[in-house]
């Protein structure tokens, strides 16, 4: 890997992109869409209590959506498009190595994707000024946007090296993006419901039919008072223990599938602000709570006893659930990195020269 | 040609240290299509070698293998002693390759194209930019240095492609159909450039099917038919076969002149053909042609033109293309072929 050659390839790619009018049109359309979305989210959340967080998270999500939708077109024909235009071989025949070409094209596609993130910054500033996110939220959400733009650029460049037809590789990049955004949700739900476990539920109740007095008995743990004159002398009879079973989905086995979703990564990585009840105060936090809850294994042995005094309720607040669970953004990013690196390696093997076996229909020059 | 003497420990078997291109038994298939079946050739340093063959004979595939872009299925290649398969980086530093399908970065100017290529060969920015200007002058593109490549004509792009192949001052030049799309002046310039390169001790391998073009520039020729290099002995035999000569008499129609030429040379009238203004006669060798010219002049015919009707390359190429083993033909078989021309 040579810095000068790598820099030259990145420069070459960026020069070609910035000299096309289409690219500026695309940036303009992107800015226009963000403008509309920002205006709409101000209108939509205007009446909410402290709308800043909601507006901010909406705009960040829309930005992520647009970046995810635009990036495949910026990278999905990097290698095979050059091969079609007969401009790949003249680079391969220089001292630039296959790895430098791949990495250079990836970096160029990434920087191009980041231009879209840069366009979104003014809108994020507006949302922040309107009372939105904390500095940590802004910093982390921007970092995740940058990371996701990079992952999709890497996948696009890699697929363009693996598949020989540009149209096909762009479409495949879109399919991979769709798999990450929607496919993870579907897989999470379907696999989660497929892996079921049996929950055994033991319960017993008080047999009121056996009691015929006029007063009403005190329940276990209750004491009579003037406002609540229950009869402490009557002994309530408890029924026999009964057992029933039912099945629950095991999302705790497949939560990592959901973790690979870019939107989940964004939500999960962002530090959550809680309200006074320990509930997350923005969209990111609520999604994060949902994903982290999925990590909790279900209780497979449940007991329900009416005759025992009610135990102190152990309802866990979202803040605790989140604190005690594995950060899923970390897992998600690791999975995405693994996918991108594996595809890159495959593309490297396919693009390497002197070329051995060629994919059918490929011309080297 | 000076071969570096092998070191004391170096057995240096055969080819490794030899400058130029040495190809031994190279094969390459694409799926079921055997593009190159068996290629063995040498292109010597200091000479221009022509690679001649019909469309689809494997010329481009062979050049891709020489350019280190394609790995051969079998056989060995040495570019100035470097194996492009095992050490492509070293081979790429040595060779300049001009592809037949010429891709240019459309939004870059000619100067930028050459400067970027120079940078990819590791030149510092300033050096690459100086080199770009020198080359633009050399291929007569200086006027278009700042025009984007998309406005260049086919011939201009071809010249840019040639300049790009020369950026790093390569020792070995591989040119795939370099003359296509070039105007006559550019062809002459190209020819002079290739001669100069050879004179500087570099190796030049040019593929083309414009044989008259190659004829004027090559020192050696390698014939490639259906993926196989033709045995030099067979090429030699084919080139020795009778070839047609054009004879033109002043003030006489060719049809009228043909019988008198036949009579002087004591040939059957049917073996002397007519092609437009010229009488066409076959001779087995240059010596036979010279003797015939003497006879014709001595007989008082007003010869104004006496020239080989076909270049040696073209003749050889066509003979090889017949698919008949040339040695099986009778020595005077050229007679009926000269008739076929008329």
XYZ file of C-alpha atoms in Angstrom:
707
model
C 0.000 0.000 0.000
C 1.539 3.213 -1.180
C 0.160 6.546 0.020
C 0.906 8.483 -3.136
C -0.745 5.984 -5.474
C -3.711 5.595 -3.132
C -4.079 9.372 -2.961
C -3.856 9.595 -6.744
C -6.650 7.057 -7.185
C -8.873 8.825 -4.655
C -8.121 12.153 -6.345
C -8.841 10.714 -9.775
C -12.209 9.349 -8.655
C -13.233 12.531 -6.863
C -12.186 14.737 -9.791
C -14.351 12.710 -12.131
C -17.326 12.861 -9.788
C -17.117 16.553 -9.016
C -16.930 17.410 -12.705
C -20.316 15.906 -13.444
C -23.379 18.095 -13.232
C -25.551 15.176 -12.144
C -23.697 15.065 -8.880
C -24.600 18.653 -7.981
C -28.201 18.058 -9.005
C -28.301 15.075 -6.660
C -26.891 17.147 -3.790
C -29.491 19.828 -4.503
C -32.348 17.336 -4.487
C -30.984 15.929 -1.255
C -30.906 19.373 0.388
C -34.431 20.090 -0.830
C -35.748 16.839 0.642
C -34.105 17.597 3.980
C -35.595 21.082 3.944
C -39.074 19.645 3.438
C -38.571 17.016 6.120
C -37.242 19.553 8.610
C -40.192 21.865 8.045
C -42.634 18.965 8.364
C -41.092 17.638 11.540
C -41.279 21.071 13.147
C -44.978 21.167 12.252
C -45.570 17.570 13.331
C -43.840 17.740 16.697
C -44.688 21.369 17.375
C -47.335 20.634 19.969
C -45.345 17.940 21.775
C -43.744 18.505 25.121
C -40.062 19.372 24.535
C -40.099 18.546 20.796
C -36.372 19.158 20.200
C -35.266 15.551 20.682
C -38.031 14.253 18.471
C -37.284 16.725 15.692
C -33.584 16.023 15.898
C -33.977 12.256 15.790
C -36.430 12.502 12.879
C -34.001 14.574 10.822
C -31.070 12.284 11.623
C -33.133 9.257 10.624
C -34.189 10.835 7.345
C -30.572 11.749 6.649
C -29.515 8.181 7.333
C -32.294 6.911 5.074
C -31.206 9.191 2.225
C -27.526 8.365 2.694
C -28.368 4.672 2.646
C -30.410 5.167 -0.525
C -27.873 7.325 -2.354
C -24.647 5.528 -1.454
C -25.211 2.433 -3.644
C -25.425 4.593 -6.770
C -22.182 6.329 -5.799
C -20.223 3.124 -5.384
C -22.092 0.261 -7.040
C -20.355 0.542 -10.426
C -16.901 1.648 -9.316
C -14.952 -1.309 -10.667
C -17.114 -2.869 -13.363
C -18.132 0.541 -14.696
C -14.469 1.373 -15.221
C -13.952 -1.990 -16.836
C -16.819 -1.276 -19.230
C -15.322 2.116 -20.045
C -11.920 0.429 -20.537
C -10.355 2.671 -17.924
C -9.640 -0.030 -15.360
C -6.892 -1.923 -17.182
C -4.766 1.186 -17.818
C -4.688 1.687 -14.042
C -4.045 -1.982 -13.324
C -1.069 -1.957 -15.642
C 0.585 0.823 -13.627
C 2.282 0.219 -10.306
C -1.034 0.690 -8.477
C -1.924 -2.608 -6.821
C -5.366 -4.185 -6.785
C -5.713 -3.372 -3.100
C -4.829 0.282 -3.715
C -7.393 0.477 -6.503
C -10.112 -1.082 -4.334
C -9.335 0.969 -1.245
C -8.940 4.136 -3.304
C -12.319 3.673 -4.923
C -13.871 2.858 -1.564
C -12.420 5.991 0.060
C -13.603 8.125 -2.844
C -17.125 6.700 -2.625
C -17.092 7.239 1.116
C -15.997 10.867 0.835
C -18.726 11.370 -1.766
C -21.281 9.894 0.620
C -19.983 12.183 3.360
C -20.787 15.178 1.182
C -24.415 14.221 1.715
C -23.882 14.024 5.462
C -22.272 17.472 5.252
C -25.351 18.828 3.485
C -27.467 17.558 6.377
C -25.382 19.331 9.037
C -27.140 22.728 8.766
C -30.472 20.997 9.285
C -29.151 19.160 12.324
C -27.883 22.466 13.712
C -31.340 23.972 13.258
C -32.908 21.028 15.064
C -30.370 21.349 17.870
C -30.982 25.048 18.248
C -34.703 24.315 18.466
C -34.015 22.527 21.739
C -32.900 19.160 20.468
C -30.252 16.715 21.425
C -27.393 16.925 23.801
C -23.875 17.420 22.373
C -23.108 13.725 22.903
C -26.209 12.764 20.912
C -25.167 14.993 18.024
C -21.566 13.797 17.987
C -22.451 10.125 18.167
C -25.250 10.277 15.613
C -22.942 12.043 13.157
C -20.255 9.418 13.713
C -22.760 6.666 13.024
C -23.871 8.433 9.818
C -20.230 8.573 8.720
C -19.737 4.912 9.576
C -22.846 3.768 7.709
C -21.895 5.781 4.617
C -18.553 3.986 4.724
C -20.031 0.518 5.127
C -22.397 0.939 2.206
C -19.639 2.426 0.044
C -17.434 -0.548 0.841
C -20.216 -3.002 0.022
C -20.980 -1.175 -3.231
C -17.356 -1.046 -4.380
C -16.856 -4.686 -3.424
C -19.956 -5.856 -5.285
C -18.871 -3.872 -8.332
C -15.674 -5.881 -8.259
C -17.456 -9.176 -7.770
C -20.217 -8.823 -10.365
C -19.427 -7.996 -13.954
C -22.467 -5.929 -14.956
C -22.755 -2.427 -13.427
C -26.543 -2.455 -13.432
C -26.585 -5.773 -11.657
C -24.068 -4.754 -9.029
C -25.876 -1.497 -8.227
C -29.118 -3.452 -7.877
C -27.401 -6.008 -5.669
C -25.987 -3.258 -3.474
C -29.525 -1.965 -3.048
C -30.658 -5.468 -2.136
C -27.937 -5.720 0.513
C -28.983 -2.339 1.896
C -32.595 -3.507 1.912
C -31.514 -6.694 3.657
C -29.840 -4.638 6.370
C -32.681 -2.175 6.764
C -35.757 -4.379 6.295
C -34.374 -7.888 6.063
C -32.958 -7.765 9.577
C -36.410 -6.874 10.913
C -38.053 -9.715 9.032
C -35.363 -12.201 10.000
C -35.512 -11.088 13.610
C -39.256 -11.583 13.762
C -39.427 -14.829 11.795
C -36.459 -16.541 13.398
C -37.435 -15.263 16.829
C -40.915 -16.777 16.502
C -39.476 -19.982 15.079
C -37.188 -20.554 18.039
C -39.827 -20.976 20.695
C -39.496 -22.132 24.271
C -42.098 -23.600 26.545
C -42.976 -21.572 29.584
C -44.339 -23.468 32.530
C -46.727 -21.428 34.591
C -47.592 -22.516 38.141
C -50.444 -20.767 39.858
C -52.993 -21.132 42.567
C -55.846 -18.928 43.562
C -57.995 -18.361 46.622
C -61.170 -20.390 46.686
C -63.798 -17.775 47.436
C -66.626 -20.241 46.843
C -65.652 -22.035 50.083
C -66.287 -18.900 52.151
C -69.823 -17.971 53.104
C -69.480 -15.245 55.791
C -70.739 -11.629 55.439
C -67.417 -9.978 55.884
C -64.719 -10.143 53.356
C -61.491 -11.730 54.375
C -58.155 -10.058 54.415
C -55.927 -11.192 51.638
C -52.412 -12.399 52.480
C -50.363 -9.440 53.542
C -53.339 -7.199 54.247
C -54.252 -5.855 57.644
C -57.660 -4.439 58.549
C -57.995 -0.749 59.134
C -60.906 1.681 59.470
C -60.885 2.457 55.770
C -60.354 -1.138 54.798
C -62.302 -3.296 57.236
C -61.334 -6.741 56.084
C -61.851 -9.657 58.377
C -58.532 -10.842 59.645
C -59.933 -13.860 61.474
C -61.206 -15.681 58.507
C -58.662 -17.920 56.993
C -58.830 -17.890 53.241
C -58.522 -21.236 51.624
C -56.030 -21.660 48.904
C -56.788 -23.804 45.893
C -54.402 -26.466 44.626
C -51.378 -25.527 42.499
C -52.165 -25.715 38.854
C -49.722 -25.911 35.960
C -50.113 -24.714 32.416
C -47.672 -24.308 29.580
C -47.396 -21.999 26.623
C -44.718 -21.032 24.149
C -42.815 -17.786 23.881
C -40.578 -16.569 21.019
C -36.869 -16.487 21.840
C -35.772 -13.059 20.642
C -32.858 -13.271 23.042
C -31.256 -15.749 20.632
C -31.628 -13.496 17.563
C -31.315 -9.971 18.910
C -27.976 -9.625 17.123
C -29.827 -9.892 13.793
C -31.600 -6.688 14.582
C -28.343 -5.201 15.770
C -27.027 -5.162 12.183
C -29.765 -2.733 11.161
C -28.259 0.719 10.474
C -31.190 2.447 12.131
C -30.836 0.279 15.210
C -27.108 0.969 15.344
C -27.784 4.682 15.209
C -30.384 4.475 17.947
C -28.379 2.129 20.078
C -25.079 3.980 19.851
C -26.565 7.344 20.757
C -26.361 8.098 24.489
C -29.895 8.130 25.816
C -31.453 10.985 27.741
C -33.978 9.810 30.320
C -36.885 11.630 31.859
C -37.532 11.633 35.600
C -39.195 8.163 35.455
C -36.209 6.594 33.777
C -37.920 6.487 30.384
C -35.981 7.456 27.282
C -36.923 10.888 26.056
C -36.296 10.550 22.327
C -36.965 8.214 19.426
C -33.450 6.764 19.556
C -33.808 5.887 23.229
C -37.137 4.133 22.715
C -35.774 1.988 19.907
C -32.703 1.278 21.987
C -34.902 0.128 24.885
C -36.819 -2.161 22.547
C -33.676 -3.756 21.162
C -32.054 -4.142 24.555
C -35.219 -5.705 25.980
C -35.044 -8.334 23.273
C -31.787 -9.495 24.793
C -33.528 -10.514 28.027
C -34.288 -14.222 28.124
C -37.905 -14.965 28.962
C -38.687 -16.396 32.409
C -39.446 -20.035 31.676
C -40.692 -20.935 35.165
C -43.399 -18.597 36.293
C -45.135 -18.693 39.660
C -48.334 -16.915 40.457
C -49.544 -17.277 43.985
C -52.634 -15.417 45.177
C -52.211 -16.752 48.670
C -48.744 -15.328 49.233
C -48.372 -11.696 50.053
C -47.544 -9.794 46.833
C -43.805 -9.456 46.569
C -42.303 -6.052 46.172
C -42.806 -5.241 42.518
C -39.558 -5.579 40.629
C -40.570 -3.733 37.556
C -37.333 -2.744 35.914
C -37.202 0.719 34.457
C -35.856 1.151 30.881
C -32.742 2.848 32.167
C -31.802 -0.287 34.093
C -32.571 -2.617 31.214
C -30.345 -0.541 28.966
C -27.539 -0.338 31.472
C -27.491 -4.072 32.097
C -27.592 -5.263 28.486
C -24.946 -5.681 25.818
C -24.493 -2.580 23.660
C -25.956 -3.888 20.414
C -24.442 -1.115 18.258
C -21.099 -2.675 18.887
C -22.306 -6.063 17.686
C -24.086 -4.482 14.711
C -21.046 -2.531 13.593
C -18.884 -5.634 13.991
C -21.302 -7.649 11.817
C -21.406 -4.934 9.161
C -17.625 -4.601 9.164
C -17.307 -8.346 8.794
C -19.709 -8.338 5.833
C -17.964 -5.413 4.136
C -14.498 -6.860 4.705
C -15.509 -10.283 3.392
C -17.036 -8.766 0.240
C -13.956 -6.583 -0.241
C -11.734 -9.617 0.014
C -13.848 -11.420 -2.574
C -13.687 -8.403 -4.879
C -9.921 -8.294 -4.428
C -9.622 -11.936 -5.424
C -11.801 -11.270 -8.477
C -10.020 -8.136 -9.615
C -6.478 -9.298 -8.981
C -4.087 -9.275 -11.915
C -2.639 -11.209 -13.629
C -6.147 -12.581 -13.718
C -6.652 -16.307 -13.505
C -10.212 -17.473 -13.964
C -12.454 -14.678 -15.143
C -16.167 -14.432 -14.425
C -18.060 -15.284 -17.585
C -18.732 -12.284 -19.744
C -15.874 -10.289 -18.270
C -13.326 -8.637 -20.445
C -10.132 -7.606 -18.795
C -9.769 -4.592 -21.071
C 22.558 -7.083 -28.384
C 24.605 -7.365 -25.242
C 23.588 -10.020 -22.776
C 24.742 -9.462 -19.220
C 27.113 -12.238 -18.326
C 25.695 -14.596 -15.717
C 27.241 -14.333 -12.274
C 29.523 -17.066 -11.005
C 26.739 -18.810 -9.142
C 24.170 -18.136 -11.821
C 23.429 -21.026 -14.078
C 21.127 -18.502 -15.807
C 19.346 -21.170 -17.768
C 18.485 -19.938 -21.204
C 16.145 -17.026 -21.167
C 16.065 -15.372 -17.784
C 18.561 -12.563 -18.344
C 17.792 -11.850 -21.971
C 16.451 -8.389 -22.748
C 13.289 -8.282 -24.790
C 10.238 -10.507 -24.689
C 10.526 -14.261 -24.520
C 7.358 -16.334 -24.633
C 7.471 -20.099 -24.369
C 4.493 -22.406 -24.954
C 1.875 -20.021 -23.591
C -1.769 -21.101 -23.484
C -4.888 -19.361 -22.302
C -8.547 -20.341 -22.418
C -11.683 -18.401 -21.519
C -14.112 -21.077 -20.442
C -14.450 -23.380 -23.432
C -12.806 -20.981 -25.839
C -9.112 -21.636 -26.267
C -8.015 -18.115 -27.211
C -4.303 -18.826 -27.204
C -3.288 -22.434 -27.879
C 0.441 -22.343 -28.120
C 2.517 -19.228 -28.468
C 6.284 -19.218 -28.602
C 8.015 -16.060 -29.691
C 10.912 -13.756 -29.119
C 10.869 -10.011 -29.535
C 14.412 -8.766 -29.388
C 15.558 -5.583 -27.744
C 16.477 -2.911 -30.239
C 14.014 -4.233 -32.811
C 10.403 -3.676 -33.691
C 8.511 -6.944 -33.841
C 5.180 -7.178 -35.614
C 2.469 -9.477 -34.321
C 0.384 -10.420 -37.321
C -2.798 -12.408 -37.323
C -6.428 -12.315 -38.385
C -9.193 -11.097 -36.088
C -9.735 -13.506 -33.235
C -6.342 -15.137 -33.590
C -5.458 -14.293 -29.996
C -3.304 -11.203 -30.484
C -5.057 -9.130 -27.834
C -5.169 -12.028 -25.379
C -1.453 -12.571 -25.863
C -0.736 -8.877 -25.300
C -2.873 -8.893 -22.132
C -0.741 -11.729 -20.817
C 2.436 -9.886 -21.727
C 1.045 -6.771 -20.025
C 0.686 -8.735 -16.751
C -3.101 -8.398 -16.737
C -3.944 -11.985 -17.602
C -2.299 -15.118 -16.283
C -1.454 -17.821 -18.819
C -2.834 -21.303 -18.188
C 0.509 -22.776 -19.176
C 3.859 -21.672 -20.487
C 6.237 -18.947 -19.437
C 6.704 -15.273 -20.220
C 9.740 -13.090 -19.579
C 9.778 -9.338 -20.043
C 13.421 -8.296 -19.910
C 13.949 -11.375 -17.789
C 11.046 -10.611 -15.416
C 8.129 -13.013 -15.067
C 4.927 -10.909 -15.146
C 2.979 -13.696 -13.460
C 5.109 -14.003 -10.349
C 6.384 -10.434 -10.205
C 3.822 -8.200 -11.914
C 5.055 -5.049 -10.150
C 8.546 -5.380 -11.594
C 7.171 -6.200 -15.029
C 4.834 -3.195 -14.953
C 7.700 -0.855 -14.210
C 9.356 -2.141 -17.386
C 6.497 -2.249 -19.819
C 4.257 0.255 -21.494
C 0.980 -1.087 -22.817
C -1.374 0.569 -25.236
C -4.671 -1.326 -25.367
C -6.833 -1.692 -28.437
C -9.999 -0.635 -26.609
C -8.904 2.797 -25.605
C -10.532 4.023 -22.430
C -9.989 7.629 -21.473
C -11.192 9.375 -18.338
C -13.708 11.545 -20.084
C -13.793 14.453 -17.696
C -10.016 14.722 -17.340
C -7.894 16.774 -19.698
C -5.092 15.184 -21.678
C -2.508 16.787 -19.418
C -4.272 15.527 -16.282
C -4.605 12.058 -17.757
C -0.864 11.815 -18.296
C -0.002 13.437 -14.964
C -2.303 11.034 -13.080
C -0.741 8.090 -14.895
C 2.709 9.383 -13.979
C 1.657 9.641 -10.345
C 0.400 6.060 -10.478
C 3.888 5.081 -11.615
C 5.242 6.758 -8.510
C 6.497 10.034 -9.989
C 6.504 13.121 -7.793
C 3.838 15.636 -8.753
C 6.195 18.120 -10.417
C 7.989 15.452 -12.416
C 4.703 13.909 -13.559
C 3.475 17.265 -14.776
C 6.701 17.993 -16.685
C 6.602 14.519 -18.198
C 2.981 15.071 -19.266
C 3.916 18.217 -21.171
C 6.853 16.538 -22.885
C 4.676 13.646 -24.026
C 1.869 15.901 -25.200
C 4.387 17.603 -27.439
C 5.689 14.275 -28.646
C 2.267 13.014 -29.752
C 1.196 16.425 -31.094
C -1.553 16.961 -28.545
C -0.104 20.103 -26.956
C -2.902 22.225 -28.432
C -5.488 20.012 -26.785
C -3.663 19.652 -23.477
C -6.469 21.306 -21.518
C -9.418 19.897 -23.410
C -11.344 17.121 -21.671
C -10.737 13.717 -23.223
C -14.369 13.396 -24.256
C -13.932 16.014 -26.995
C -10.952 14.228 -28.531
C -11.413 12.414 -31.821
C -10.671 8.727 -32.081
C -7.236 9.377 -33.522
C -6.448 11.947 -30.849
C -7.528 9.528 -28.132
C -5.308 6.938 -29.731
C -2.374 9.330 -29.489
C -3.235 10.072 -25.880
C -3.248 6.325 -25.245
C 0.183 6.050 -26.793
C 1.470 8.895 -24.626
C 0.001 7.183 -21.591
C 1.905 4.013 -22.398
C 5.136 6.022 -22.554
C 4.725 7.961 -19.298
C 7.239 5.957 -17.285
C 9.760 5.635 -20.115
C 9.255 1.881 -20.487
C 11.938 -0.495 -21.747
C 9.363 -2.676 -23.460
C 6.449 -1.337 -25.479
C 3.353 -3.406 -26.208
C 1.067 -1.779 -28.736
C -2.269 -3.284 -29.697
C -3.438 -1.897 -33.046
C -1.798 1.468 -32.442
C -2.410 2.825 -35.938
C -6.166 2.392 -36.093
C -7.923 5.723 -36.358
C -4.721 7.647 -37.009
C -4.433 10.043 -39.931
C -1.534 9.594 -42.385
C 0.675 12.156 -40.665
C 0.090 10.552 -37.265
C 0.940 7.166 -38.755
C 4.223 8.475 -40.059
C 4.927 10.026 -36.639
C 4.104 6.742 -34.951
C 6.414 4.876 -37.278
C 9.247 7.262 -36.532
C 8.591 7.040 -32.825
C 8.724 3.242 -32.898
C 11.942 3.297 -34.929
C 13.455 5.717 -32.445
C 12.436 3.489 -29.556
C 14.045 0.501 -31.160
C 17.174 2.514 -31.920
C 17.376 3.333 -28.213
C 17.642 -0.378 -27.490
C 14.078 -0.879 -26.333
C 11.828 -3.743 -27.275
C 8.727 -2.933 -29.325
C 5.953 -5.409 -30.054
C 3.205 -4.104 -32.335
C 0.081 -5.965 -33.292
C -1.852 -4.956 -36.327
C -3.741 -6.350 -39.220
C -2.926 -3.402 -41.436
C -0.011 -5.221 -42.963
C 1.230 -2.492 -45.287
C 1.473 -0.374 -42.164
C 3.534 -2.915 -40.280
C 5.674 -3.640 -43.302
C 7.244 -0.225 -43.097
C 8.170 -0.376 -39.432
C 8.880 -3.920 -38.295
C 12.197 -5.721 -38.285
C 10.706 -9.099 -37.441
C 7.250 -10.540 -37.721
C 5.482 -13.167 -35.676
C 2.452 -14.770 -37.257
C -0.395 -15.860 -35.033
C -3.087 -18.106 -36.510
C -5.971 -19.455 -34.400
C -3.989 -18.983 -31.210
C -0.822 -20.655 -32.453
C 2.378 -18.909 -33.501
C 3.361 -20.127 -36.897
C 6.620 -22.025 -37.002
C 9.365 -19.714 -38.346
C 10.327 -22.390 -40.884
C 6.827 -22.302 -42.295
C 6.892 -18.516 -42.385
C 10.216 -18.691 -44.156
C 8.800 -21.142 -46.700
C 5.712 -19.014 -47.249
C 7.768 -15.878 -47.741
C 9.897 -17.679 -50.357
C 6.937 -18.546 -52.489
C 6.354 -16.820 -55.754
C 4.917 -13.358 -55.346
C 3.237 -11.150 -57.912
C 4.916 -8.096 -59.404
C 3.267 -5.212 -61.182
C 4.633 -4.207 -64.538
C 3.437 -1.054 -66.327
C 4.400 -0.097 -69.841
C 4.303 3.505 -70.982
C 1.432 4.330 -73.258
C 0.106 0.790 -73.542
C -3.097 -0.614 -72.114
C -2.430 -3.453 -69.699
C -4.556 -5.847 -71.752
C -2.452 -5.087 -74.813
C 0.828 -5.194 -72.922
C 0.225 -8.565 -71.264
C 0.897 -10.739 -74.357
C 4.148 -8.924 -75.152
C 5.381 -9.282 -71.570
C 4.484 -12.969 -71.654
C 6.280 -13.383 -74.937
C 9.494 -11.707 -73.756
C 9.549 -13.756 -70.543
C 8.607 -16.952 -72.413
C 5.635 -17.533 -70.120
C 2.258 -18.987 -71.121
C -0.056 -16.061 -71.807
C -2.582 -17.396 -69.271
C -0.073 -17.017 -66.428
C 0.252 -13.268 -66.967
C -2.617 -11.388 -65.391
C -4.012 -7.901 -65.675
C -4.995 -5.671 -62.770
C -6.325 -2.244 -63.701
C -3.450 -0.429 -65.465
C -0.853 -3.080 -64.656
C 0.322 -6.404 -65.941
C 0.827 -8.853 -63.074
C 3.561 -11.470 -63.274
C 4.728 -13.858 -60.567
C 8.350 -14.417 -59.744
C 9.726 -16.927 -57.310
C 12.418 -14.698 -55.932
C 13.818 -11.217 -56.093
C 16.595 -12.519 -58.305
C 14.096 -13.910 -60.803
C 12.291 -10.570 -60.815
C 15.524 -8.667 -61.417
C 16.460 -10.987 -64.284
C 13.030 -10.558 -65.836
C 13.300 -6.776 -65.613
C 16.620 -6.913 -67.436
C 15.061 -9.049 -70.143
C 12.049 -6.771 -70.528
C 14.214 -3.682 -70.816
C 16.586 -5.439 -73.197
C 13.584 -6.416 -75.334
C 12.824 -2.732 -75.739
C 9.610 -2.560 -73.712
C 8.991 0.875 -72.165
C 8.883 -0.132 -68.519
C 7.822 2.764 -66.289
C 6.892 0.755 -63.225
C 8.134 -2.559 -61.924
C 7.217 -3.254 -58.312
C 6.145 -5.960 -55.915
C 2.341 -6.062 -55.943
C 2.127 -7.057 -52.289
C 4.252 -6.498 -49.258
C 6.203 -9.474 -48.035
C 4.163 -9.571 -44.815
C 0.863 -9.503 -46.643
C 2.002 -12.214 -49.027
C 3.199 -14.416 -46.210
C 0.098 -13.761 -44.199
C -2.211 -14.701 -47.055
C -0.216 -17.810 -47.845
C -0.294 -18.948 -44.247
C -3.988 -18.228 -44.113
C -4.619 -20.726 -46.896
C -4.273 -23.430 -44.331
C -2.266 -25.516 -46.789
C 1.223 -26.507 -45.866
C 3.243 -24.271 -48.214
C 5.950 -26.854 -48.865
C 3.346 -29.160 -50.415
C 2.699 -26.742 -53.231
C 4.501 -26.935 -56.547
C 7.147 -24.221 -56.856
C 5.318 -22.356 -59.608
C 1.956 -22.366 -57.851
C 2.109 -18.596 -57.682
C 1.096 -18.378 -61.306
C -2.575 -19.134 -60.806
C -2.685 -16.821 -57.801
C -1.428 -13.882 -59.782
C -4.208 -14.664 -62.204
C -6.667 -14.552 -59.343
C -5.709 -10.978 -58.639
C -6.826 -9.679 -62.003
